[in-house]
Amino acid sequence: MSILSDIIEHNQAFVEAKAYEQFKTTKFPDKKMVILTCMDTRLTELLPKAMNLRNGDAKIIKNAGAIVSHPFGSIMRSIIVAVYELNAKEVFVVGHYECGMTGLNAKDVLNKARSRGVTSELIDTLQNAGINLDGFLTGFDYVHDGVVNSVKLIRNHPLLPKDLPVHGLIIHPETGRLDIISNGYEAIG
Ligand SMILES: [Zn+2]
């Protein structure tokens, strides 16, 4: 059995049993919030439970490290859409301790790519074309820095309103404990 066939088999039973009914909601977040967090598997169910979120409560955007790496990239676009099109009134950046993006370095990633058949020549070609692979494949030294940087980029974004609270938090991936790094209400004072 492949992962795909397992999923499809489960899915047919899920739909048939109408197991979806308990999840019915709308596209608008009931708690009027958007969360940017990490794709870490430990957070899949833990984060919503630890933040008291049910299906339909929040827009949740995920990537590796909860990092906003570009002011006009897909993460910022998602936040802008959540605010203007989906009525999100507050933004929460939620990093986590023991994040895999801590200390990630481009050299290690590129070595693994080489071992899977990506040639050094190709990597050189990309770099010579001006693609900054070091920056692209680097995380942060401390999760605190990652959260602070993402919060700063969102707060200062020219297309977002100045009165939008943007909070920075770090969640513990085992206990779900949340530490406030930056209080968005205080920042808009
Ligand atoms: Zn992470």
Short mmCIF file of N, CA and C and ligand atoms in Angstrom, two decimals:
data_model
loop_
_atom_site.label_atom_id
_atom_site.label_comp_id
_atom_site.label_asym_id
_atom_site.label_seq_id
_atom_site.Cartn_x
_atom_site.Cartn_y
_atom_site.Cartn_z
N MET A 1 0.84 -1.21 0.00
CA MET A 1 0.00 0.00 0.00
C MET A 1 0.87 1.25 0.00
N SER A 2 0.54 2.20 -0.85
CA SER A 2 1.27 3.46 -0.85
C SER A 2 0.55 4.45 0.07
N ILE A 3 1.25 5.52 0.38
CA ILE A 3 0.62 6.56 1.21
C ILE A 3 -0.62 7.09 0.49
N LEU A 4 -0.48 7.28 -0.82
CA LEU A 4 -1.61 7.83 -1.58
C LEU A 4 -2.83 6.91 -1.53
N SER A 5 -2.61 5.62 -1.73
CA SER A 5 -3.77 4.73 -1.74
C SER A 5 -4.38 4.61 -0.34
N ASP A 6 -3.54 4.66 0.70
CA ASP A 6 -4.06 4.68 2.08
C ASP A 6 -5.00 5.87 2.27
N ILE A 7 -4.54 7.03 1.78
CA ILE A 7 -5.32 8.25 1.95
C ILE A 7 -6.66 8.14 1.22
N ILE A 8 -6.59 7.67 -0.02
CA ILE A 8 -7.82 7.60 -0.82
C ILE A 8 -8.81 6.60 -0.22
N GLU A 9 -8.28 5.50 0.28
CA GLU A 9 -9.16 4.50 0.90
C GLU A 9 -9.86 5.08 2.13
N HIS A 10 -9.08 5.75 2.96
CA HIS A 10 -9.66 6.39 4.15
C HIS A 10 -10.68 7.45 3.74
N ASN A 11 -10.32 8.21 2.71
CA ASN A 11 -11.15 9.33 2.29
C ASN A 11 -12.55 8.89 1.85
N GLN A 12 -12.60 7.77 1.14
CA GLN A 12 -13.92 7.29 0.69
C GLN A 12 -14.81 6.97 1.88
N ALA A 13 -14.23 6.33 2.89
CA ALA A 13 -15.00 5.99 4.09
C ALA A 13 -15.39 7.25 4.85
N PHE A 14 -14.47 8.21 4.90
CA PHE A 14 -14.71 9.48 5.61
C PHE A 14 -15.91 10.22 5.03
N VAL A 15 -15.92 10.33 3.71
CA VAL A 15 -17.00 11.07 3.05
C VAL A 15 -18.32 10.30 3.17
N GLU A 16 -18.22 8.99 2.98
CA GLU A 16 -19.42 8.16 3.05
C GLU A 16 -20.10 8.26 4.42
N ALA A 17 -19.29 8.27 5.46
CA ALA A 17 -19.82 8.33 6.83
C ALA A 17 -20.22 9.74 7.23
N LYS A 18 -20.05 10.70 6.31
CA LYS A 18 -20.33 12.12 6.59
C LYS A 18 -19.57 12.60 7.82
N ALA A 19 -18.34 12.14 7.96
CA ALA A 19 -17.51 12.55 9.10
C ALA A 19 -17.14 14.02 9.01
N TYR A 20 -17.39 14.62 7.85
CA TYR A 20 -17.06 16.03 7.65
C TYR A 20 -18.03 16.97 8.36
N GLU A 21 -19.17 16.44 8.76
CA GLU A 21 -20.21 17.35 9.26
C GLU A 21 -19.78 18.16 10.48
N GLN A 22 -18.98 17.55 11.34
CA GLN A 22 -18.53 18.26 12.54
C GLN A 22 -17.56 19.40 12.21
N PHE A 23 -17.06 19.45 10.97
CA PHE A 23 -16.08 20.48 10.60
C PHE A 23 -16.69 21.62 9.80
N LYS A 24 -17.98 21.58 9.56
CA LYS A 24 -18.61 22.59 8.70
C LYS A 24 -18.44 24.00 9.25
N THR A 25 -18.03 24.91 8.38
CA THR A 25 -17.81 26.29 8.77
C THR A 25 -17.77 27.13 7.51
N THR A 26 -17.28 28.38 7.58
CA THR A 26 -17.18 29.20 6.38
C THR A 26 -15.72 29.55 6.14
N LYS A 27 -15.45 30.30 5.06
CA LYS A 27 -14.06 30.68 4.78
C LYS A 27 -13.61 31.85 5.65
N PHE A 28 -14.56 32.52 6.32
CA PHE A 28 -14.18 33.66 7.17
C PHE A 28 -13.83 33.19 8.57
N PRO A 29 -12.66 33.61 9.09
CA PRO A 29 -12.24 33.11 10.41
C PRO A 29 -13.11 33.67 11.54
N ASP A 30 -13.76 32.78 12.30
CA ASP A 30 -14.67 33.20 13.37
C ASP A 30 -13.96 34.09 14.40
N LYS A 31 -12.71 33.80 14.68
CA LYS A 31 -11.97 34.60 15.67
C LYS A 31 -11.21 35.76 15.03
N LYS A 32 -11.46 35.97 13.74
CA LYS A 32 -10.89 37.11 13.03
C LYS A 32 -9.39 37.24 13.23
N MET A 33 -8.69 36.13 13.03
CA MET A 33 -7.24 36.17 13.20
C MET A 33 -6.54 35.33 12.12
N VAL A 34 -5.29 35.72 11.86
CA VAL A 34 -4.46 34.94 10.95
C VAL A 34 -3.17 34.59 11.69
N ILE A 35 -2.77 33.32 11.54
CA ILE A 35 -1.57 32.83 12.23
C ILE A 35 -0.54 32.43 11.19
N LEU A 36 0.70 32.86 11.40
CA LEU A 36 1.81 32.32 10.61
C LEU A 36 2.63 31.46 11.54
N THR A 37 2.72 30.17 11.22
CA THR A 37 3.48 29.29 12.09
C THR A 37 4.32 28.32 11.26
N CYS A 38 4.99 27.40 11.96
CA CYS A 38 5.91 26.47 11.30
C CYS A 38 5.19 25.20 10.87
N MET A 39 5.75 24.55 9.85
CA MET A 39 5.16 23.30 9.35
C MET A 39 5.50 22.09 10.23
N ASP A 40 6.21 22.31 11.34
CA ASP A 40 6.64 21.21 12.23
C ASP A 40 5.46 20.27 12.54
N THR A 41 5.70 18.97 12.38
CA THR A 41 4.62 17.98 12.58
C THR A 41 4.09 17.96 14.01
N ARG A 42 4.92 18.36 14.97
CA ARG A 42 4.45 18.34 16.36
C ARG A 42 3.36 19.36 16.61
N LEU A 43 3.25 20.33 15.70
CA LEU A 43 2.29 21.42 15.91
C LEU A 43 0.95 21.19 15.21
N THR A 44 0.87 20.14 14.39
CA THR A 44 -0.33 19.95 13.56
C THR A 44 -1.62 20.03 14.38
N GLU A 45 -1.68 19.25 15.47
CA GLU A 45 -2.87 19.30 16.32
C GLU A 45 -2.62 20.09 17.59
N LEU A 46 -1.34 20.06 18.04
CA LEU A 46 -1.02 20.71 19.33
C LEU A 46 -1.29 22.22 19.30
N LEU A 47 -0.86 22.89 18.24
CA LEU A 47 -0.99 24.35 18.21
C LEU A 47 -2.46 24.81 18.28
N PRO A 48 -3.35 24.26 17.45
CA PRO A 48 -4.75 24.70 17.57
C PRO A 48 -5.33 24.40 18.95
N LYS A 49 -5.02 23.25 19.52
CA LYS A 49 -5.56 22.91 20.84
C LYS A 49 -5.00 23.86 21.89
N ALA A 50 -3.68 24.12 21.81
CA ALA A 50 -3.04 24.98 22.81
C ALA A 50 -3.52 26.42 22.71
N MET A 51 -4.01 26.81 21.52
CA MET A 51 -4.50 28.18 21.34
C MET A 51 -6.03 28.26 21.34
N ASN A 52 -6.66 27.14 21.67
CA ASN A 52 -8.14 27.07 21.72
C ASN A 52 -8.78 27.42 20.37
N LEU A 53 -8.28 26.79 19.32
CA LEU A 53 -8.80 27.05 17.98
C LEU A 53 -9.49 25.81 17.44
N ARG A 54 -10.69 26.03 16.93
CA ARG A 54 -11.42 24.95 16.28
C ARG A 54 -11.46 25.22 14.78
N ASN A 55 -11.94 24.25 14.04
CA ASN A 55 -12.07 24.44 12.60
C ASN A 55 -12.89 25.71 12.34
N GLY A 56 -12.37 26.58 11.48
CA GLY A 56 -13.13 27.79 11.16
C GLY A 56 -12.73 29.01 11.97
N ASP A 57 -11.90 28.84 13.00
CA ASP A 57 -11.56 29.97 13.88
C ASP A 57 -10.50 30.91 13.31
N ALA A 58 -9.51 30.36 12.60
CA ALA A 58 -8.35 31.18 12.20
C ALA A 58 -7.84 30.77 10.84
N LYS A 59 -7.26 31.73 10.12
CA LYS A 59 -6.48 31.43 8.93
C LYS A 59 -5.11 30.99 9.42
N ILE A 60 -4.63 29.85 8.97
CA ILE A 60 -3.31 29.39 9.42
C ILE A 60 -2.40 29.20 8.21
N ILE A 61 -1.32 29.98 8.19
CA ILE A 61 -0.33 29.90 7.12
C ILE A 61 0.88 29.19 7.70
N LYS A 62 1.41 28.24 6.96
CA LYS A 62 2.56 27.50 7.49
C LYS A 62 3.71 27.48 6.49
N ASN A 63 4.91 27.57 7.01
CA ASN A 63 6.09 27.26 6.20
C ASN A 63 7.19 26.80 7.13
N ALA A 64 8.37 26.55 6.60
CA ALA A 64 9.48 26.12 7.45
C ALA A 64 9.95 27.32 8.27
N GLY A 65 9.72 27.29 9.57
CA GLY A 65 10.25 28.31 10.47
C GLY A 65 9.36 29.51 10.73
N ALA A 66 8.16 29.56 10.16
CA ALA A 66 7.27 30.74 10.30
C ALA A 66 8.01 32.01 9.86
N ILE A 67 8.75 31.88 8.78
CA ILE A 67 9.61 32.97 8.31
C ILE A 67 8.94 33.76 7.18
N VAL A 68 8.91 35.08 7.31
CA VAL A 68 8.56 35.92 6.17
C VAL A 68 9.89 36.30 5.54
N SER A 69 10.21 35.71 4.39
CA SER A 69 11.54 35.97 3.84
C SER A 69 11.52 37.07 2.79
N HIS A 70 10.32 37.40 2.31
CA HIS A 70 10.25 38.43 1.28
C HIS A 70 9.01 39.29 1.49
N PRO A 71 9.15 40.64 1.47
CA PRO A 71 7.98 41.50 1.72
C PRO A 71 6.91 41.38 0.63
N PHE A 72 7.28 40.87 -0.56
CA PHE A 72 6.29 40.70 -1.61
C PHE A 72 6.27 39.25 -2.11
N GLY A 73 6.37 38.33 -1.17
CA GLY A 73 6.29 36.91 -1.50
C GLY A 73 4.93 36.34 -1.11
N SER A 74 4.80 35.03 -1.22
CA SER A 74 3.49 34.40 -1.05
C SER A 74 3.01 34.44 0.40
N ILE A 75 3.92 34.47 1.36
CA ILE A 75 3.48 34.54 2.77
C ILE A 75 2.84 35.89 3.05
N MET A 76 3.51 36.96 2.62
CA MET A 76 2.94 38.30 2.84
C MET A 76 1.63 38.45 2.08
N ARG A 77 1.56 37.91 0.88
CA ARG A 77 0.31 37.99 0.11
C ARG A 77 -0.82 37.30 0.86
N SER A 78 -0.52 36.14 1.46
CA SER A 78 -1.54 35.42 2.22
C SER A 78 -2.03 36.25 3.41
N ILE A 79 -1.11 36.92 4.09
CA ILE A 79 -1.49 37.75 5.23
C ILE A 79 -2.35 38.93 4.76
N ILE A 80 -1.95 39.54 3.66
CA ILE A 80 -2.70 40.69 3.13
C ILE A 80 -4.12 40.25 2.73
N VAL A 81 -4.23 39.09 2.09
CA VAL A 81 -5.56 38.57 1.71
C VAL A 81 -6.39 38.27 2.96
N ALA A 82 -5.76 37.69 3.97
CA ALA A 82 -6.48 37.37 5.22
C ALA A 82 -7.04 38.64 5.85
N VAL A 83 -6.26 39.72 5.82
CA VAL A 83 -6.67 40.97 6.46
C VAL A 83 -7.77 41.67 5.66
N TYR A 84 -7.58 41.81 4.36
CA TYR A 84 -8.52 42.62 3.58
C TYR A 84 -9.70 41.83 3.01
N GLU A 85 -9.48 40.58 2.67
CA GLU A 85 -10.55 39.81 2.03
C GLU A 85 -11.29 38.89 2.99
N LEU A 86 -10.62 38.56 4.11
CA LEU A 86 -11.22 37.55 4.99
C LEU A 86 -11.42 38.06 6.42
N ASN A 87 -11.27 39.38 6.58
CA ASN A 87 -11.63 40.05 7.84
C ASN A 87 -10.78 39.67 9.05
N ALA A 88 -9.55 39.26 8.83
CA ALA A 88 -8.67 39.02 9.98
C ALA A 88 -8.29 40.38 10.58
N LYS A 89 -8.43 40.49 11.90
CA LYS A 89 -8.16 41.77 12.58
C LYS A 89 -6.83 41.76 13.34
N GLU A 90 -6.25 40.57 13.50
CA GLU A 90 -4.99 40.47 14.23
C GLU A 90 -4.11 39.39 13.58
N VAL A 91 -2.80 39.58 13.69
CA VAL A 91 -1.84 38.62 13.13
C VAL A 91 -1.02 38.02 14.27
N PHE A 92 -0.84 36.71 14.23
CA PHE A 92 -0.02 36.02 15.23
C PHE A 92 1.10 35.27 14.51
N VAL A 93 2.35 35.63 14.80
CA VAL A 93 3.49 34.86 14.31
C VAL A 93 3.88 33.93 15.45
N VAL A 94 3.79 32.61 15.19
CA VAL A 94 4.07 31.64 16.26
C VAL A 94 5.22 30.72 15.85
N GLY A 95 6.42 31.06 16.32
CA GLY A 95 7.57 30.18 16.13
C GLY A 95 7.55 29.10 17.20
N HIS A 96 8.53 28.22 17.18
CA HIS A 96 8.56 27.21 18.25
C HIS A 96 9.99 26.84 18.60
N TYR A 97 10.15 26.41 19.86
CA TYR A 97 11.45 25.94 20.31
C TYR A 97 11.80 24.67 19.54
N GLU A 98 13.08 24.38 19.42
CA GLU A 98 13.59 23.19 18.71
C GLU A 98 13.19 23.19 17.23
N CYS A 99 13.13 24.37 16.63
CA CYS A 99 12.73 24.45 15.22
C CYS A 99 13.86 23.97 14.31
N GLY A 100 13.49 23.22 13.28
CA GLY A 100 14.47 22.70 12.34
C GLY A 100 15.18 23.77 11.53
N MET A 101 14.62 24.98 11.52
CA MET A 101 15.26 26.06 10.78
C MET A 101 16.36 26.72 11.61
N THR A 102 16.49 26.32 12.88
CA THR A 102 17.57 26.84 13.71
C THR A 102 18.89 26.25 13.22
N GLY A 103 19.77 27.11 12.80
CA GLY A 103 21.09 26.65 12.38
C GLY A 103 21.12 25.96 11.02
N LEU A 104 20.00 26.00 10.29
CA LEU A 104 20.01 25.41 8.94
C LEU A 104 21.05 26.14 8.11
N ASN A 105 21.90 25.39 7.43
CA ASN A 105 22.84 26.10 6.56
C ASN A 105 22.87 25.53 5.16
N ALA A 106 23.07 26.45 4.22
CA ALA A 106 22.93 26.14 2.80
C ALA A 106 23.89 25.03 2.37
N LYS A 107 25.11 25.04 2.94
CA LYS A 107 26.10 24.06 2.52
C LYS A 107 25.59 22.63 2.74
N ASP A 108 25.03 22.38 3.92
CA ASP A 108 24.51 21.04 4.22
C ASP A 108 23.38 20.65 3.28
N VAL A 109 22.46 21.59 3.04
CA VAL A 109 21.32 21.29 2.17
C VAL A 109 21.81 20.98 0.76
N LEU A 110 22.76 21.80 0.28
CA LEU A 110 23.26 21.60 -1.09
C LEU A 110 24.03 20.29 -1.21
N ASN A 111 24.75 19.89 -0.15
CA ASN A 111 25.44 18.60 -0.18
C ASN A 111 24.43 17.45 -0.31
N LYS A 112 23.31 17.59 0.41
CA LYS A 112 22.28 16.54 0.31
C LYS A 112 21.66 16.54 -1.09
N ALA A 113 21.49 17.71 -1.67
CA ALA A 113 20.95 17.78 -3.03
C ALA A 113 21.91 17.10 -4.01
N ARG A 114 23.21 17.35 -3.80
CA ARG A 114 24.22 16.69 -4.66
C ARG A 114 24.14 15.18 -4.54
N SER A 115 23.95 14.69 -3.32
CA SER A 115 23.90 13.24 -3.12
C SER A 115 22.64 12.64 -3.74
N ARG A 116 21.66 13.51 -4.10
CA ARG A 116 20.44 13.01 -4.75
C ARG A 116 20.44 13.31 -6.24
N GLY A 117 21.61 13.69 -6.76
CA GLY A 117 21.72 13.80 -8.21
C GLY A 117 21.77 15.21 -8.78
N VAL A 118 21.65 16.22 -7.93
CA VAL A 118 21.77 17.60 -8.43
C VAL A 118 23.27 17.88 -8.61
N THR A 119 23.67 18.31 -9.79
CA THR A 119 25.10 18.44 -10.06
C THR A 119 25.68 19.75 -9.52
N SER A 120 26.97 19.73 -9.20
CA SER A 120 27.66 20.94 -8.77
C SER A 120 27.62 22.00 -9.85
N GLU A 121 27.67 21.54 -11.12
CA GLU A 121 27.63 22.49 -12.24
C GLU A 121 26.32 23.28 -12.22
N LEU A 122 25.25 22.57 -11.96
CA LEU A 122 23.94 23.24 -11.94
C LEU A 122 23.89 24.25 -10.79
N ILE A 123 24.41 23.85 -9.64
CA ILE A 123 24.41 24.77 -8.49
C ILE A 123 25.25 26.01 -8.80
N ASP A 124 26.39 25.78 -9.44
CA ASP A 124 27.23 26.93 -9.85
C ASP A 124 26.48 27.83 -10.82
N THR A 125 25.79 27.22 -11.76
CA THR A 125 25.04 28.00 -12.76
C THR A 125 24.02 28.90 -12.08
N LEU A 126 23.30 28.35 -11.10
CA LEU A 126 22.30 29.14 -10.39
C LEU A 126 22.96 30.31 -9.66
N GLN A 127 24.08 30.01 -8.98
CA GLN A 127 24.76 31.07 -8.24
C GLN A 127 25.32 32.14 -9.17
N ASN A 128 25.85 31.68 -10.32
CA ASN A 128 26.38 32.65 -11.28
C ASN A 128 25.28 33.50 -11.89
N ALA A 129 24.06 32.97 -11.89
CA ALA A 129 22.93 33.74 -12.42
C ALA A 129 22.40 34.74 -11.39
N GLY A 130 23.07 34.79 -10.23
CA GLY A 130 22.70 35.79 -9.24
C GLY A 130 21.72 35.29 -8.19
N ILE A 131 21.45 33.98 -8.17
CA ILE A 131 20.54 33.44 -7.15
C ILE A 131 21.34 33.18 -5.87
N ASN A 132 20.92 33.84 -4.81
CA ASN A 132 21.63 33.75 -3.54
C ASN A 132 21.18 32.51 -2.77
N LEU A 133 21.82 31.38 -3.08
CA LEU A 133 21.41 30.12 -2.45
C LEU A 133 21.72 30.11 -0.96
N ASP A 134 22.78 30.81 -0.57
CA ASP A 134 23.12 30.88 0.86
C ASP A 134 21.99 31.53 1.65
N GLY A 135 21.50 32.64 1.14
CA GLY A 135 20.40 33.33 1.82
C GLY A 135 19.11 32.53 1.76
N PHE A 136 18.88 31.92 0.60
CA PHE A 136 17.65 31.17 0.36
C PHE A 136 17.54 29.97 1.30
N LEU A 137 18.65 29.32 1.59
CA LEU A 137 18.62 28.07 2.35
C LEU A 137 19.19 28.21 3.76
N THR A 138 19.11 29.41 4.30
CA THR A 138 19.58 29.63 5.66
C THR A 138 18.39 29.95 6.56
N GLY A 139 18.40 29.38 7.76
CA GLY A 139 17.33 29.67 8.71
C GLY A 139 17.71 30.81 9.62
N PHE A 140 17.62 30.58 10.93
CA PHE A 140 18.01 31.60 11.90
C PHE A 140 18.85 30.94 13.00
N ASP A 141 19.61 31.76 13.74
CA ASP A 141 20.42 31.20 14.83
C ASP A 141 19.55 30.87 16.04
N TYR A 142 18.57 31.73 16.30
CA TYR A 142 17.67 31.50 17.43
C TYR A 142 16.24 31.74 16.96
N VAL A 143 15.31 30.92 17.43
CA VAL A 143 13.91 31.07 16.99
C VAL A 143 13.39 32.46 17.35
N HIS A 144 13.88 33.01 18.47
CA HIS A 144 13.48 34.35 18.88
C HIS A 144 13.75 35.36 17.75
N ASP A 145 14.92 35.26 17.13
CA ASP A 145 15.28 36.18 16.04
C ASP A 145 14.33 36.01 14.86
N GLY A 146 13.99 34.76 14.55
CA GLY A 146 13.10 34.50 13.43
C GLY A 146 11.73 35.14 13.64
N VAL A 147 11.20 35.01 14.86
CA VAL A 147 9.89 35.58 15.16
C VAL A 147 9.96 37.11 15.10
N VAL A 148 11.00 37.67 15.73
CA VAL A 148 11.14 39.13 15.75
C VAL A 148 11.24 39.68 14.32
N ASN A 149 12.02 39.02 13.47
CA ASN A 149 12.17 39.50 12.09
C ASN A 149 10.86 39.41 11.31
N SER A 150 10.15 38.31 11.46
CA SER A 150 8.88 38.17 10.74
C SER A 150 7.88 39.22 11.23
N VAL A 151 7.80 39.42 12.54
CA VAL A 151 6.88 40.43 13.10
C VAL A 151 7.23 41.81 12.56
N LYS A 152 8.52 42.12 12.51
CA LYS A 152 8.95 43.44 12.04
C LYS A 152 8.53 43.67 10.58
N LEU A 153 8.76 42.65 9.76
CA LEU A 153 8.39 42.78 8.34
C LEU A 153 6.89 43.01 8.15
N ILE A 154 6.10 42.29 8.94
CA ILE A 154 4.63 42.42 8.80
C ILE A 154 4.19 43.79 9.32
N ARG A 155 4.70 44.17 10.49
CA ARG A 155 4.30 45.46 11.08
C ARG A 155 4.63 46.64 10.17
N ASN A 156 5.75 46.54 9.48
CA ASN A 156 6.21 47.67 8.67
C ASN A 156 5.78 47.57 7.21
N HIS A 157 4.93 46.58 6.91
CA HIS A 157 4.59 46.41 5.50
C HIS A 157 3.75 47.59 4.99
N PRO A 158 4.14 48.17 3.85
CA PRO A 158 3.45 49.36 3.35
C PRO A 158 2.00 49.12 2.98
N LEU A 159 1.62 47.88 2.70
CA LEU A 159 0.23 47.61 2.28
C LEU A 159 -0.68 47.19 3.44
N LEU A 160 -0.14 47.19 4.66
CA LEU A 160 -0.98 46.81 5.80
C LEU A 160 -1.27 48.04 6.68
N PRO A 161 -2.45 48.06 7.32
CA PRO A 161 -2.81 49.22 8.14
C PRO A 161 -1.95 49.33 9.39
N LYS A 162 -1.72 50.57 9.81
CA LYS A 162 -0.83 50.80 10.97
C LYS A 162 -1.47 50.35 12.28
N ASP A 163 -2.80 50.21 12.31
CA ASP A 163 -3.46 49.82 13.57
C ASP A 163 -3.71 48.31 13.66
N LEU A 164 -3.01 47.54 12.83
CA LEU A 164 -3.17 46.08 12.85
C LEU A 164 -2.25 45.48 13.92
N PRO A 165 -2.80 44.83 14.96
CA PRO A 165 -1.91 44.22 15.95
C PRO A 165 -1.20 42.99 15.36
N VAL A 166 0.11 42.98 15.48
CA VAL A 166 0.92 41.83 15.03
C VAL A 166 1.68 41.30 16.24
N HIS A 167 1.32 40.10 16.69
CA HIS A 167 1.92 39.52 17.89
C HIS A 167 3.00 38.52 17.52
N GLY A 168 4.02 38.42 18.36
CA GLY A 168 5.05 37.41 18.18
C GLY A 168 5.07 36.46 19.36
N LEU A 169 4.94 35.16 19.11
CA LEU A 169 4.94 34.18 20.19
C LEU A 169 5.84 33.00 19.85
N ILE A 170 6.26 32.29 20.89
CA ILE A 170 6.98 31.03 20.68
C ILE A 170 6.25 29.94 21.47
N ILE A 171 5.97 28.83 20.77
CA ILE A 171 5.27 27.73 21.43
C ILE A 171 6.25 26.60 21.74
N HIS A 172 6.04 25.95 22.87
CA HIS A 172 6.86 24.79 23.20
C HIS A 172 6.26 23.57 22.50
N PRO A 173 7.04 22.83 21.68
CA PRO A 173 6.47 21.78 20.84
C PRO A 173 6.02 20.53 21.59
N GLU A 174 6.32 20.45 22.91
CA GLU A 174 5.82 19.31 23.68
C GLU A 174 4.65 19.69 24.56
N THR A 175 4.81 20.80 25.27
CA THR A 175 3.78 21.17 26.26
C THR A 175 2.73 22.11 25.69
N GLY A 176 3.04 22.79 24.58
CA GLY A 176 2.11 23.76 24.03
C GLY A 176 2.15 25.10 24.74
N ARG A 177 3.08 25.25 25.70
CA ARG A 177 3.16 26.53 26.42
C ARG A 177 3.55 27.66 25.46
N LEU A 178 2.87 28.80 25.58
CA LEU A 178 3.16 29.94 24.72
C LEU A 178 3.91 31.02 25.47
N ASP A 179 5.00 31.50 24.91
CA ASP A 179 5.71 32.65 25.46
C ASP A 179 5.50 33.84 24.53
N ILE A 180 5.12 34.96 25.11
CA ILE A 180 4.93 36.17 24.30
C ILE A 180 6.28 36.84 24.09
N ILE A 181 6.64 37.02 22.83
CA ILE A 181 7.90 37.69 22.49
C ILE A 181 7.64 39.16 22.21
N SER A 182 6.50 39.43 21.58
CA SER A 182 6.16 40.81 21.25
C SER A 182 4.65 40.97 21.25
N ASN A 183 4.17 41.90 22.06
CA ASN A 183 2.74 42.14 22.19
C ASN A 183 2.28 43.18 21.16
N GLY A 184 1.46 42.76 20.23
CA GLY A 184 1.06 43.62 19.13
C GLY A 184 0.23 44.82 19.55
N TYR A 185 -0.49 44.72 20.67
CA TYR A 185 -1.30 45.86 21.14
C TYR A 185 -0.39 46.98 21.62
N GLU A 186 0.69 46.58 22.32
CA GLU A 186 1.63 47.58 22.83
C GLU A 186 2.35 48.27 21.67
N ALA A 187 2.64 47.50 20.63
CA ALA A 187 3.40 48.06 19.51
C ALA A 187 2.62 49.15 18.75
N ILE A 188 1.28 48.99 18.72
CA ILE A 188 0.51 50.02 18.00
C ILE A 188 0.09 51.15 18.95
N GLY A 189 0.31 50.90 20.26
CA GLY A 189 0.11 51.86 21.34
C GLY A 189 -1.07 52.75 21.15
ZN ZN B 1 9.90 24.70 12.97
#
